[in-house]
Amino acid sequence: MGGWAREAVLFLEHERFAPEGWGRELFWSELAQGRLRYYVLAVDDGGAVLGYGGLAAYGDEAYVQTLGVTATAQGQGIGRRLL
């Protein structure tokens, strides 16, 4: 995930889930997990992040850790596609 995307996801995380959302330190800790974490982005034609999802994977098991879509992009099926 490039620097521009990380900042956009952190902004979206704060927008959607504050005050319980992930802070910068927790987010970086998650990204440092390497092959145990998978993230997907939904972006518009201009490259702006519309949503994101994060998955934790351990062997044969996995679970969705986070899923968020910008307020302006909600209702368009983006969350469903990310999931």
PDB file of N, CA, C and O in Angstrom:
ATOM      1  N   MET A   1       0.865  -1.172   0.000  1.00  0.00           N
ATOM      2  CA  MET A   1       0.000   0.000   0.000  1.00  0.00           C
ATOM      3  C   MET A   1       0.910   1.232   0.000  1.00  0.00           C
ATOM      4  O   MET A   1       1.723   1.387   0.895  1.00  0.00           O
ATOM      5  N   GLY A   2       0.779   2.063  -1.031  1.00  0.00           N
ATOM      6  CA  GLY A   2       1.609   3.257  -1.151  1.00  0.00           C
ATOM      7  C   GLY A   2       1.296   4.289  -0.076  1.00  0.00           C
ATOM      8  O   GLY A   2       0.254   4.241   0.571  1.00  0.00           O
ATOM      9  N   GLY A   3       2.216   5.225   0.106  1.00  0.00           N
ATOM     10  CA  GLY A   3       2.050   6.256   1.129  1.00  0.00           C
ATOM     11  C   GLY A   3       0.774   7.057   0.978  1.00  0.00           C
ATOM     12  O   GLY A   3       0.096   7.356   1.963  1.00  0.00           O
ATOM     13  N   TRP A   4       0.410   7.421  -0.260  1.00  0.00           N
ATOM     14  CA  TRP A   4      -0.820   8.194  -0.482  1.00  0.00           C
ATOM     15  C   TRP A   4      -2.028   7.382  -0.026  1.00  0.00           C
ATOM     16  O   TRP A   4      -2.957   7.936   0.558  1.00  0.00           O
ATOM     17  N   ALA A   5      -2.009   6.072  -0.263  1.00  0.00           N
ATOM     18  CA  ALA A   5      -3.147   5.221   0.120  1.00  0.00           C
ATOM     19  C   ALA A   5      -3.215   5.059   1.633  1.00  0.00           C
ATOM     20  O   ALA A   5      -4.301   5.084   2.213  1.00  0.00           O
ATOM     21  N   ARG A   6      -2.074   4.885   2.284  1.00  0.00           N
ATOM     22  CA  ARG A   6      -2.074   4.742   3.747  1.00  0.00           C
ATOM     23  C   ARG A   6      -2.689   5.967   4.402  1.00  0.00           C
ATOM     24  O   ARG A   6      -3.499   5.846   5.318  1.00  0.00           O
ATOM     25  N   GLU A   7      -2.304   7.137   3.953  1.00  0.00           N
ATOM     26  CA  GLU A   7      -2.850   8.363   4.535  1.00  0.00           C
ATOM     27  C   GLU A   7      -4.350   8.480   4.272  1.00  0.00           C
ATOM     28  O   GLU A   7      -5.112   8.891   5.149  1.00  0.00           O
ATOM     29  N   ALA A   8      -4.790   8.110   3.075  1.00  0.00           N
ATOM     30  CA  ALA A   8      -6.217   8.164   2.740  1.00  0.00           C
ATOM     31  C   ALA A   8      -7.005   7.185   3.595  1.00  0.00           C
ATOM     32  O   ALA A   8      -8.101   7.498   4.074  1.00  0.00           O
ATOM     33  N   VAL A   9      -6.454   5.984   3.827  1.00  0.00           N
ATOM     34  CA  VAL A   9      -7.145   4.985   4.646  1.00  0.00           C
ATOM     35  C   VAL A   9      -7.198   5.437   6.105  1.00  0.00           C
ATOM     36  O   VAL A   9      -8.225   5.287   6.768  1.00  0.00           O
ATOM     37  N   LEU A  10      -6.125   6.019   6.609  1.00  0.00           N
ATOM     38  CA  LEU A  10      -6.141   6.533   7.981  1.00  0.00           C
ATOM     39  C   LEU A  10      -7.188   7.634   8.135  1.00  0.00           C
ATOM     40  O   LEU A  10      -7.906   7.678   9.139  1.00  0.00           O
ATOM     41  N   PHE A  11      -7.284   8.513   7.152  1.00  0.00           N
ATOM     42  CA  PHE A  11      -8.301   9.557   7.193  1.00  0.00           C
ATOM     43  C   PHE A  11      -9.697   8.952   7.194  1.00  0.00           C
ATOM     44  O   PHE A  11     -10.563   9.340   7.986  1.00  0.00           O
ATOM     45  N   LEU A  12      -9.924   7.972   6.328  1.00  0.00           N
ATOM     46  CA  LEU A  12     -11.227   7.316   6.245  1.00  0.00           C
ATOM     47  C   LEU A  12     -11.548   6.562   7.529  1.00  0.00           C
ATOM     48  O   LEU A  12     -12.678   6.592   8.018  1.00  0.00           O
ATOM     49  N   GLU A  13     -10.563   5.886   8.095  1.00  0.00           N
ATOM     50  CA  GLU A  13     -10.745   5.179   9.366  1.00  0.00           C
ATOM     51  C   GLU A  13     -11.219   6.150  10.446  1.00  0.00           C
ATOM     52  O   GLU A  13     -12.156   5.867  11.196  1.00  0.00           O
ATOM     53  N   HIS A  14     -10.585   7.306  10.512  1.00  0.00           N
ATOM     54  CA  HIS A  14     -10.978   8.306  11.502  1.00  0.00           C
ATOM     55  C   HIS A  14     -12.377   8.853  11.206  1.00  0.00           C
ATOM     56  O   HIS A  14     -13.198   9.003  12.117  1.00  0.00           O
ATOM     57  N   GLU A  15     -12.639   9.123   9.932  1.00  0.00           N
ATOM     58  CA  GLU A  15     -13.945   9.651   9.529  1.00  0.00           C
ATOM     59  C   GLU A  15     -15.082   8.692   9.884  1.00  0.00           C
ATOM     60  O   GLU A  15     -16.126   9.109  10.379  1.00  0.00           O
ATOM     61  N   ARG A  16     -14.887   7.416   9.642  1.00  0.00           N
ATOM     62  CA  ARG A  16     -15.956   6.436   9.821  1.00  0.00           C
ATOM     63  C   ARG A  16     -16.065   5.906  11.246  1.00  0.00           C
ATOM     64  O   ARG A  16     -17.154   5.541  11.678  1.00  0.00           O
ATOM     65  N   PHE A  17     -14.952   5.784  11.970  1.00  0.00           N
ATOM     66  CA  PHE A  17     -14.974   5.031  13.220  1.00  0.00           C
ATOM     67  C   PHE A  17     -14.495   5.775  14.465  1.00  0.00           C
ATOM     68  O   PHE A  17     -14.375   5.173  15.524  1.00  0.00           O
ATOM     69  N   ALA A  18     -14.196   7.067  14.354  1.00  0.00           N
ATOM     70  CA  ALA A  18     -13.741   7.821  15.527  1.00  0.00           C
ATOM     71  C   ALA A  18     -14.837   7.835  16.587  1.00  0.00           C
ATOM     72  O   ALA A  18     -16.014   7.844  16.240  1.00  0.00           O
ATOM     73  N   PRO A  19     -14.526   7.781  17.842  1.00  0.00           N
ATOM     74  CA  PRO A  19     -13.183   7.760  18.428  1.00  0.00           C
ATOM     75  C   PRO A  19     -12.614   6.359  18.609  1.00  0.00           C
ATOM     76  O   PRO A  19     -11.501   6.199  19.083  1.00  0.00           O
ATOM     77  N   GLU A  20     -13.358   5.311  18.223  1.00  0.00           N
ATOM     78  CA  GLU A  20     -12.884   3.940  18.434  1.00  0.00           C
ATOM     79  C   GLU A  20     -11.980   3.428  17.324  1.00  0.00           C
ATOM     80  O   GLU A  20     -11.428   2.345  17.424  1.00  0.00           O
ATOM     81  N   GLY A  21     -11.839   4.179  16.241  1.00  0.00           N
ATOM     82  CA  GLY A  21     -11.056   3.719  15.090  1.00  0.00           C
ATOM     83  C   GLY A  21      -9.592   3.514  15.410  1.00  0.00           C
ATOM     84  O   GLY A  21      -9.092   3.948  16.445  1.00  0.00           O
ATOM     85  N   TRP A  22      -8.932   2.838  14.501  1.00  0.00           N
ATOM     86  CA  TRP A  22      -7.507   2.580  14.663  1.00  0.00           C
ATOM     87  C   TRP A  22      -6.711   3.863  14.553  1.00  0.00           C
ATOM     88  O   TRP A  22      -6.952   4.679  13.682  1.00  0.00           O
ATOM     89  N   GLY A  23      -5.754   4.015  15.422  1.00  0.00           N
ATOM     90  CA  GLY A  23      -4.825   5.129  15.340  1.00  0.00           C
ATOM     91  C   GLY A  23      -3.670   4.769  14.420  1.00  0.00           C
ATOM     92  O   GLY A  23      -3.560   3.638  13.933  1.00  0.00           O
ATOM     93  N   ARG A  24      -2.817   5.735  14.183  1.00  0.00           N
ATOM     94  CA  ARG A  24      -1.667   5.535  13.291  1.00  0.00           C
ATOM     95  C   ARG A  24      -0.788   4.374  13.755  1.00  0.00           C
ATOM     96  O   ARG A  24      -0.376   3.540  12.945  1.00  0.00           O
ATOM     97  N   GLU A  25      -0.486   4.268  15.042  1.00  0.00           N
ATOM     98  CA  GLU A  25       0.394   3.206  15.542  1.00  0.00           C
ATOM     99  C   GLU A  25      -0.207   1.821  15.328  1.00  0.00           C
ATOM    100  O   GLU A  25       0.484   0.899  14.902  1.00  0.00           O
ATOM    101  N   LEU A  26      -1.488   1.653  15.623  1.00  0.00           N
ATOM    102  CA  LEU A  26      -2.125   0.356  15.427  1.00  0.00           C
ATOM    103  C   LEU A  26      -2.177  -0.001  13.947  1.00  0.00           C
ATOM    104  O   LEU A  26      -1.938  -1.144  13.565  1.00  0.00           O
ATOM    105  N   PHE A  27      -2.471   0.985  13.108  1.00  0.00           N
ATOM    106  CA  PHE A  27      -2.525   0.740  11.678  1.00  0.00           C
ATOM    107  C   PHE A  27      -1.172   0.258  11.162  1.00  0.00           C
ATOM    108  O   PHE A  27      -1.077  -0.726  10.427  1.00  0.00           O
ATOM    109  N   TRP A  28      -0.094   0.927  11.557  1.00  0.00           N
ATOM    110  CA  TRP A  28       1.240   0.504  11.136  1.00  0.00           C
ATOM    111  C   TRP A  28       1.577  -0.880  11.683  1.00  0.00           C
ATOM    112  O   TRP A  28       2.204  -1.686  11.005  1.00  0.00           O
ATOM    113  N   SER A  29       1.157  -1.160  12.899  1.00  0.00           N
ATOM    114  CA  SER A  29       1.379  -2.479  13.479  1.00  0.00           C
ATOM    115  C   SER A  29       0.692  -3.561  12.648  1.00  0.00           C
ATOM    116  O   SER A  29       1.247  -4.634  12.420  1.00  0.00           O
ATOM    117  N   GLU A  30      -0.514  -3.283  12.183  1.00  0.00           N
ATOM    118  CA  GLU A  30      -1.238  -4.234  11.340  1.00  0.00           C
ATOM    119  C   GLU A  30      -0.524  -4.458  10.010  1.00  0.00           C
ATOM    120  O   GLU A  30      -0.384  -5.586   9.550  1.00  0.00           O
ATOM    121  N   LEU A  31      -0.074  -3.379   9.384  1.00  0.00           N
ATOM    122  CA  LEU A  31       0.625  -3.515   8.107  1.00  0.00           C
ATOM    123  C   LEU A  31       1.928  -4.299   8.263  1.00  0.00           C
ATOM    124  O   LEU A  31       2.357  -4.988   7.344  1.00  0.00           O
ATOM    125  N   ALA A  32       2.548  -4.216   9.439  1.00  0.00           N
ATOM    126  CA  ALA A  32       3.803  -4.923   9.682  1.00  0.00           C
ATOM    127  C   ALA A  32       3.614  -6.429   9.818  1.00  0.00           C
ATOM    128  O   ALA A  32       4.596  -7.175   9.817  1.00  0.00           O
ATOM    129  N   GLN A  33       2.384  -6.902   9.902  1.00  0.00           N
ATOM    130  CA  GLN A  33       2.118  -8.335  10.047  1.00  0.00           C
ATOM    131  C   GLN A  33       2.394  -9.124   8.764  1.00  0.00           C
ATOM    132  O   GLN A  33       2.325 -10.342   8.760  1.00  0.00           O
ATOM    133  N   GLY A  34       2.676  -8.423   7.672  1.00  0.00           N
ATOM    134  CA  GLY A  34       3.055  -9.081   6.419  1.00  0.00           C
ATOM    135  C   GLY A  34       1.978 -10.009   5.887  1.00  0.00           C
ATOM    136  O   GLY A  34       0.833  -9.608   5.693  1.00  0.00           O
ATOM    137  N   ARG A  35       2.335 -11.260   5.669  1.00  0.00           N
ATOM    138  CA  ARG A  35       1.436 -12.234   5.038  1.00  0.00           C
ATOM    139  C   ARG A  35       0.258 -12.657   5.906  1.00  0.00           C
ATOM    140  O   ARG A  35      -0.566 -13.441   5.471  1.00  0.00           O
ATOM    141  N   LEU A  36       0.175 -12.139   7.112  1.00  0.00           N
ATOM    142  CA  LEU A  36      -0.975 -12.448   7.971  1.00  0.00           C
ATOM    143  C   LEU A  36      -2.108 -11.449   7.781  1.00  0.00           C
ATOM    144  O   LEU A  36      -3.198 -11.630   8.318  1.00  0.00           O
ATOM    145  N   ARG A  37      -1.851 -10.378   7.031  1.00  0.00           N
ATOM    146  CA  ARG A  37      -2.857  -9.343   6.811  1.00  0.00           C
ATOM    147  C   ARG A  37      -2.973  -9.037   5.322  1.00  0.00           C
ATOM    148  O   ARG A  37      -1.976  -9.000   4.604  1.00  0.00           O
ATOM    149  N   TYR A  38      -4.212  -8.817   4.900  1.00  0.00           N
ATOM    150  CA  TYR A  38      -4.489  -8.481   3.503  1.00  0.00           C
ATOM    151  C   TYR A  38      -5.443  -7.299   3.482  1.00  0.00           C
ATOM    152  O   TYR A  38      -6.437  -7.293   4.201  1.00  0.00           O
ATOM    153  N   TYR A  39      -5.128  -6.317   2.646  1.00  0.00           N
ATOM    154  CA  TYR A  39      -5.966  -5.123   2.532  1.00  0.00           C
ATOM    155  C   TYR A  39      -6.323  -4.893   1.074  1.00  0.00           C
ATOM    156  O   TYR A  39      -5.498  -5.128   0.184  1.00  0.00           O
ATOM    157  N   VAL A  40      -7.543  -4.463   0.847  1.00  0.00           N
ATOM    158  CA  VAL A  40      -8.000  -4.113  -0.497  1.00  0.00           C
ATOM    159  C   VAL A  40      -8.541  -2.694  -0.458  1.00  0.00           C
ATOM    160  O   VAL A  40      -9.053  -2.237   0.567  1.00  0.00           O
ATOM    161  N   LEU A  41      -8.410  -2.012  -1.580  1.00  0.00           N
ATOM    162  CA  LEU A  41      -8.892  -0.641  -1.710  1.00  0.00           C
ATOM    163  C   LEU A  41      -9.890  -0.546  -2.845  1.00  0.00           C
ATOM    164  O   LEU A  41      -9.759  -1.245  -3.848  1.00  0.00           O
ATOM    165  N   ALA A  42     -10.840   0.342  -2.695  1.00  0.00           N
ATOM    166  CA  ALA A  42     -11.721   0.746  -3.785  1.00  0.00           C
ATOM    167  C   ALA A  42     -11.353   2.183  -4.086  1.00  0.00           C
ATOM    168  O   ALA A  42     -11.349   3.026  -3.185  1.00  0.00           O
ATOM    169  N   VAL A  43     -10.997   2.460  -5.332  1.00  0.00           N
ATOM    170  CA  VAL A  43     -10.616   3.805  -5.731  1.00  0.00           C
ATOM    171  C   VAL A  43     -11.448   4.246  -6.925  1.00  0.00           C
ATOM    172  O   VAL A  43     -11.904   3.421  -7.714  1.00  0.00           O
ATOM    173  N   ASP A  44     -11.643   5.549  -7.061  1.00  0.00           N
ATOM    174  CA  ASP A  44     -12.373   6.062  -8.216  1.00  0.00           C
ATOM    175  C   ASP A  44     -11.406   6.243  -9.384  1.00  0.00           C
ATOM    176  O   ASP A  44     -10.206   5.956  -9.274  1.00  0.00           O
ATOM    177  N   ASP A  45     -11.904   6.711 -10.500  1.00  0.00           N
ATOM    178  CA  ASP A  45     -11.078   6.872 -11.702  1.00  0.00           C
ATOM    179  C   ASP A  45      -9.920   7.839 -11.504  1.00  0.00           C
ATOM    180  O   ASP A  45      -8.897   7.732 -12.183  1.00  0.00           O
ATOM    181  N   GLY A  46     -10.063   8.754 -10.564  1.00  0.00           N
ATOM    182  CA  GLY A  46      -8.997   9.708 -10.276  1.00  0.00           C
ATOM    183  C   GLY A  46      -8.010   9.218  -9.235  1.00  0.00           C
ATOM    184  O   GLY A  46      -7.064   9.916  -8.891  1.00  0.00           O
ATOM    185  N   GLY A  47      -8.230   8.021  -8.689  1.00  0.00           N
ATOM    186  CA  GLY A  47      -7.329   7.452  -7.700  1.00  0.00           C
ATOM    187  C   GLY A  47      -7.681   7.752  -6.257  1.00  0.00           C
ATOM    188  O   GLY A  47      -6.953   7.354  -5.352  1.00  0.00           O
ATOM    189  N   ALA A  48      -8.799   8.445  -6.022  1.00  0.00           N
ATOM    190  CA  ALA A  48      -9.204   8.737  -4.641  1.00  0.00           C
ATOM    191  C   ALA A  48      -9.758   7.471  -3.991  1.00  0.00           C
ATOM    192  O   ALA A  48     -10.511   6.719  -4.612  1.00  0.00           O
ATOM    193  N   VAL A  49      -9.370   7.234  -2.749  1.00  0.00           N
ATOM    194  CA  VAL A  49      -9.836   6.058  -2.018  1.00  0.00           C
ATOM    195  C   VAL A  49     -11.301   6.245  -1.625  1.00  0.00           C
ATOM    196  O   VAL A  49     -11.656   7.231  -0.977  1.00  0.00           O
ATOM    197  N   LEU A  50     -12.144   5.301  -2.039  1.00  0.00           N
ATOM    198  CA  LEU A  50     -13.566   5.316  -1.701  1.00  0.00           C
ATOM    199  C   LEU A  50     -13.879   4.370  -0.549  1.00  0.00           C
ATOM    200  O   LEU A  50     -14.867   4.534   0.146  1.00  0.00           O
ATOM    201  N   GLY A  51     -13.035   3.359  -0.369  1.00  0.00           N
ATOM    202  CA  GLY A  51     -13.263   2.388   0.694  1.00  0.00           C
ATOM    203  C   GLY A  51     -12.088   1.445   0.818  1.00  0.00           C
ATOM    204  O   GLY A  51     -11.188   1.434  -0.020  1.00  0.00           O
ATOM    205  N   TYR A  52     -12.100   0.667   1.876  1.00  0.00           N
ATOM    206  CA  TYR A  52     -11.030  -0.297   2.116  1.00  0.00           C
ATOM    207  C   TYR A  52     -11.552  -1.422   2.992  1.00  0.00           C
ATOM    208  O   TYR A  52     -12.557  -1.288   3.687  1.00  0.00           O
ATOM    209  N   GLY A  53     -10.864  -2.544   2.950  1.00  0.00           N
ATOM    210  CA  GLY A  53     -11.182  -3.670   3.814  1.00  0.00           C
ATOM    211  C   GLY A  53      -9.894  -4.335   4.244  1.00  0.00           C
ATOM    212  O   GLY A  53      -8.915  -4.340   3.501  1.00  0.00           O
ATOM    213  N   GLY A  54      -9.890  -4.879   5.454  1.00  0.00           N
ATOM    214  CA  GLY A  54      -8.712  -5.561   5.975  1.00  0.00           C
ATOM    215  C   GLY A  54      -9.077  -6.933   6.498  1.00  0.00           C
ATOM    216  O   GLY A  54     -10.110  -7.110   7.141  1.00  0.00           O
ATOM    217  N   LEU A  55      -8.237  -7.918   6.184  1.00  0.00           N
ATOM    218  CA  LEU A  55      -8.466  -9.312   6.551  1.00  0.00           C
ATOM    219  C   LEU A  55      -7.267  -9.833   7.319  1.00  0.00           C
ATOM    220  O   LEU A  55      -6.123  -9.598   6.920  1.00  0.00           O
ATOM    221  N   ALA A  56      -7.515 -10.534   8.423  1.00  0.00           N
ATOM    222  CA  ALA A  56      -6.463 -11.232   9.160  1.00  0.00           C
ATOM    223  C   ALA A  56      -6.575 -12.706   8.796  1.00  0.00           C
ATOM    224  O   ALA A  56      -7.665 -13.266   8.831  1.00  0.00           O
ATOM    225  N   ALA A  57      -5.459 -13.321   8.425  1.00  0.00           N
ATOM    226  CA  ALA A  57      -5.460 -14.719   8.005  1.00  0.00           C
ATOM    227  C   ALA A  57      -4.461 -15.510   8.843  1.00  0.00           C
ATOM    228  O   ALA A  57      -3.307 -15.113   8.977  1.00  0.00           O
ATOM    229  N   TYR A  58      -4.936 -16.623   9.384  1.00  0.00           N
ATOM    230  CA  TYR A  58      -4.100 -17.514  10.194  1.00  0.00           C
ATOM    231  C   TYR A  58      -4.345 -18.934   9.732  1.00  0.00           C
ATOM    232  O   TYR A  58      -5.341 -19.561  10.115  1.00  0.00           O
ATOM    233  N   GLY A  59      -3.459 -19.470   8.913  1.00  0.00           N
ATOM    234  CA  GLY A  59      -3.623 -20.840   8.437  1.00  0.00           C
ATOM    235  C   GLY A  59      -4.919 -21.012   7.676  1.00  0.00           C
ATOM    236  O   GLY A  59      -5.149 -20.361   6.665  1.00  0.00           O
ATOM    237  N   ASP A  60      -5.803 -21.867   8.193  1.00  0.00           N
ATOM    238  CA  ASP A  60      -7.081 -22.165   7.543  1.00  0.00           C
ATOM    239  C   ASP A  60      -8.200 -21.222   7.961  1.00  0.00           C
ATOM    240  O   ASP A  60      -9.340 -21.398   7.543  1.00  0.00           O
ATOM    241  N   GLU A  61      -7.910 -20.248   8.805  1.00  0.00           N
ATOM    242  CA  GLU A  61      -8.940 -19.329   9.287  1.00  0.00           C
ATOM    243  C   GLU A  61      -8.612 -17.890   8.913  1.00  0.00           C
ATOM    244  O   GLU A  61      -7.449 -17.527   8.786  1.00  0.00           O
ATOM    245  N   ALA A  62      -9.664 -17.103   8.747  1.00  0.00           N
ATOM    246  CA  ALA A  62      -9.486 -15.682   8.452  1.00  0.00           C
ATOM    247  C   ALA A  62     -10.707 -14.930   8.948  1.00  0.00           C
ATOM    248  O   ALA A  62     -11.787 -15.513   9.084  1.00  0.00           O
ATOM    249  N   TYR A  63     -10.529 -13.653   9.230  1.00  0.00           N
ATOM    250  CA  TYR A  63     -11.672 -12.832   9.608  1.00  0.00           C
ATOM    251  C   TYR A  63     -11.467 -11.396   9.146  1.00  0.00           C
ATOM    252  O   TYR A  63     -10.342 -10.916   9.035  1.00  0.00           O
ATOM    253  N   VAL A  64     -12.577 -10.746   8.876  1.00  0.00           N
ATOM    254  CA  VAL A  64     -12.546  -9.347   8.455  1.00  0.00           C
ATOM    255  C   VAL A  64     -12.279  -8.506   9.695  1.00  0.00           C
ATOM    256  O   VAL A  64     -13.002  -8.596  10.678  1.00  0.00           O
ATOM    257  N   GLN A  65     -11.241  -7.697   9.636  1.00  0.00           N
ATOM    258  CA  GLN A  65     -10.895  -6.831  10.754  1.00  0.00           C
ATOM    259  C   GLN A  65     -11.536  -5.467  10.630  1.00  0.00           C
ATOM    260  O   GLN A  65     -11.896  -4.861  11.626  1.00  0.00           O
ATOM    261  N   THR A  66     -11.625  -4.979   9.410  1.00  0.00           N
ATOM    262  CA  THR A  66     -12.148  -3.643   9.200  1.00  0.00           C
ATOM    263  C   THR A  66     -12.697  -3.519   7.789  1.00  0.00           C
ATOM    264  O   THR A  66     -12.237  -4.207   6.879  1.00  0.00           O
ATOM    265  N   LEU A  67     -13.691  -2.671   7.647  1.00  0.00           N
ATOM    266  CA  LEU A  67     -14.296  -2.409   6.345  1.00  0.00           C
ATOM    267  C   LEU A  67     -14.938  -1.038   6.432  1.00  0.00           C
ATOM    268  O   LEU A  67     -15.741  -0.783   7.337  1.00  0.00           O
ATOM    269  N   GLY A  68     -14.565  -0.142   5.540  1.00  0.00           N
ATOM    270  CA  GLY A  68     -15.121   1.199   5.576  1.00  0.00           C
ATOM    271  C   GLY A  68     -15.271   1.785   4.184  1.00  0.00           C
ATOM    272  O   GLY A  68     -14.465   1.512   3.302  1.00  0.00           O
ATOM    273  N   VAL A  69     -16.311   2.578   4.007  1.00  0.00           N
ATOM    274  CA  VAL A  69     -16.585   3.259   2.745  1.00  0.00           C
ATOM    275  C   VAL A  69     -16.871   4.722   3.080  1.00  0.00           C
ATOM    276  O   VAL A  69     -17.578   5.011   4.048  1.00  0.00           O
ATOM    277  N   THR A  70     -16.345   5.632   2.275  1.00  0.00           N
ATOM    278  CA  THR A  70     -16.582   7.055   2.523  1.00  0.00           C
ATOM    279  C   THR A  70     -18.078   7.347   2.527  1.00  0.00           C
ATOM    280  O   THR A  70     -18.859   6.664   1.860  1.00  0.00           O
ATOM    281  N   ALA A  71     -18.461   8.358   3.267  1.00  0.00           N
ATOM    282  CA  ALA A  71     -19.873   8.727   3.367  1.00  0.00           C
ATOM    283  C   ALA A  71     -20.452   9.047   1.991  1.00  0.00           C
ATOM    284  O   ALA A  71     -21.587   8.670   1.683  1.00  0.00           O
ATOM    285  N   THR A  72     -19.687   9.701   1.141  1.00  0.00           N
ATOM    286  CA  THR A  72     -20.198  10.089  -0.179  1.00  0.00           C
ATOM    287  C   THR A  72     -20.331   8.909  -1.136  1.00  0.00           C
ATOM    288  O   THR A  72     -21.047   9.008  -2.125  1.00  0.00           O
ATOM    289  N   ALA A  73     -19.661   7.791  -0.854  1.00  0.00           N
ATOM    290  CA  ALA A  73     -19.716   6.629  -1.748  1.00  0.00           C
ATOM    291  C   ALA A  73     -20.615   5.516  -1.214  1.00  0.00           C
ATOM    292  O   ALA A  73     -20.760   4.483  -1.864  1.00  0.00           O
ATOM    293  N   GLN A  74     -21.205   5.712  -0.050  1.00  0.00           N
ATOM    294  CA  GLN A  74     -22.070   4.667   0.511  1.00  0.00           C
ATOM    295  C   GLN A  74     -23.319   4.492  -0.340  1.00  0.00           C
ATOM    296  O   GLN A  74     -23.771   5.412  -1.011  1.00  0.00           O
ATOM    297  N   GLY A  75     -23.859   3.284  -0.327  1.00  0.00           N
ATOM    298  CA  GLY A  75     -25.066   2.978  -1.073  1.00  0.00           C
ATOM    299  C   GLY A  75     -24.808   2.596  -2.528  1.00  0.00           C
ATOM    300  O   GLY A  75     -25.752   2.413  -3.296  1.00  0.00           O
ATOM    301  N   GLN A  76     -23.540   2.453  -2.904  1.00  0.00           N
ATOM    302  CA  GLN A  76     -23.194   2.122  -4.279  1.00  0.00           C
ATOM    303  C   GLN A  76     -22.689   0.679  -4.422  1.00  0.00           C
ATOM    304  O   GLN A  76     -22.229   0.291  -5.483  1.00  0.00           O
ATOM    305  N   GLY A  77     -22.738  -0.096  -3.344  1.00  0.00           N
ATOM    306  CA  GLY A  77     -22.297  -1.490  -3.398  1.00  0.00           C
ATOM    307  C   GLY A  77     -20.803  -1.683  -3.225  1.00  0.00           C
ATOM    308  O   GLY A  77     -20.304  -2.794  -3.398  1.00  0.00           O
ATOM    309  N   ILE A  78     -20.089  -0.625  -2.849  1.00  0.00           N
ATOM    310  CA  ILE A  78     -18.644  -0.725  -2.705  1.00  0.00           C
ATOM    311  C   ILE A  78     -18.268  -1.650  -1.543  1.00  0.00           C
ATOM    312  O   ILE A  78     -17.410  -2.498  -1.668  1.00  0.00           O
ATOM    313  N   GLY A  79     -18.932  -1.498  -0.406  1.00  0.00           N
ATOM    314  CA  GLY A  79     -18.664  -2.363   0.745  1.00  0.00           C
ATOM    315  C   GLY A  79     -18.896  -3.824   0.418  1.00  0.00           C
ATOM    316  O   GLY A  79     -18.102  -4.684   0.795  1.00  0.00           O
ATOM    317  N   ARG A  80     -19.939  -4.113  -0.310  1.00  0.00           N
ATOM    318  CA  ARG A  80     -20.250  -5.498  -0.709  1.00  0.00           C
ATOM    319  C   ARG A  80     -19.126  -6.050  -1.579  1.00  0.00           C
ATOM    320  O   ARG A  80     -18.680  -7.186  -1.398  1.00  0.00           O
ATOM    321  N   ARG A  81     -18.657  -5.247  -2.521  1.00  0.00           N
ATOM    322  CA  ARG A  81     -17.580  -5.709  -3.406  1.00  0.00           C
ATOM    323  C   ARG A  81     -16.273  -5.889  -2.643  1.00  0.00           C
ATOM    324  O   ARG A  81     -15.515  -6.820  -2.913  1.00  0.00           O
ATOM    325  N   LEU A  82     -16.008  -5.018  -1.702  1.00  0.00           N
ATOM    326  CA  LEU A  82     -14.794  -5.169  -0.889  1.00  0.00           C
ATOM    327  C   LEU A  82     -14.847  -6.439  -0.051  1.00  0.00           C
ATOM    328  O   LEU A  82     -13.844  -7.128   0.089  1.00  0.00           O
ATOM    329  N   LEU A  83     -16.006  -6.711   0.491  1.00  0.00           N
ATOM    330  CA  LEU A  83     -16.154  -7.910   1.314  1.00  0.00           C
ATOM    331  C   LEU A  83     -15.997  -9.158   0.474  1.00  0.00           C
ATOM    332  O   LEU A  83     -15.355 -10.102   0.813  1.00  0.00           O
TER     333      LEU A  83
END
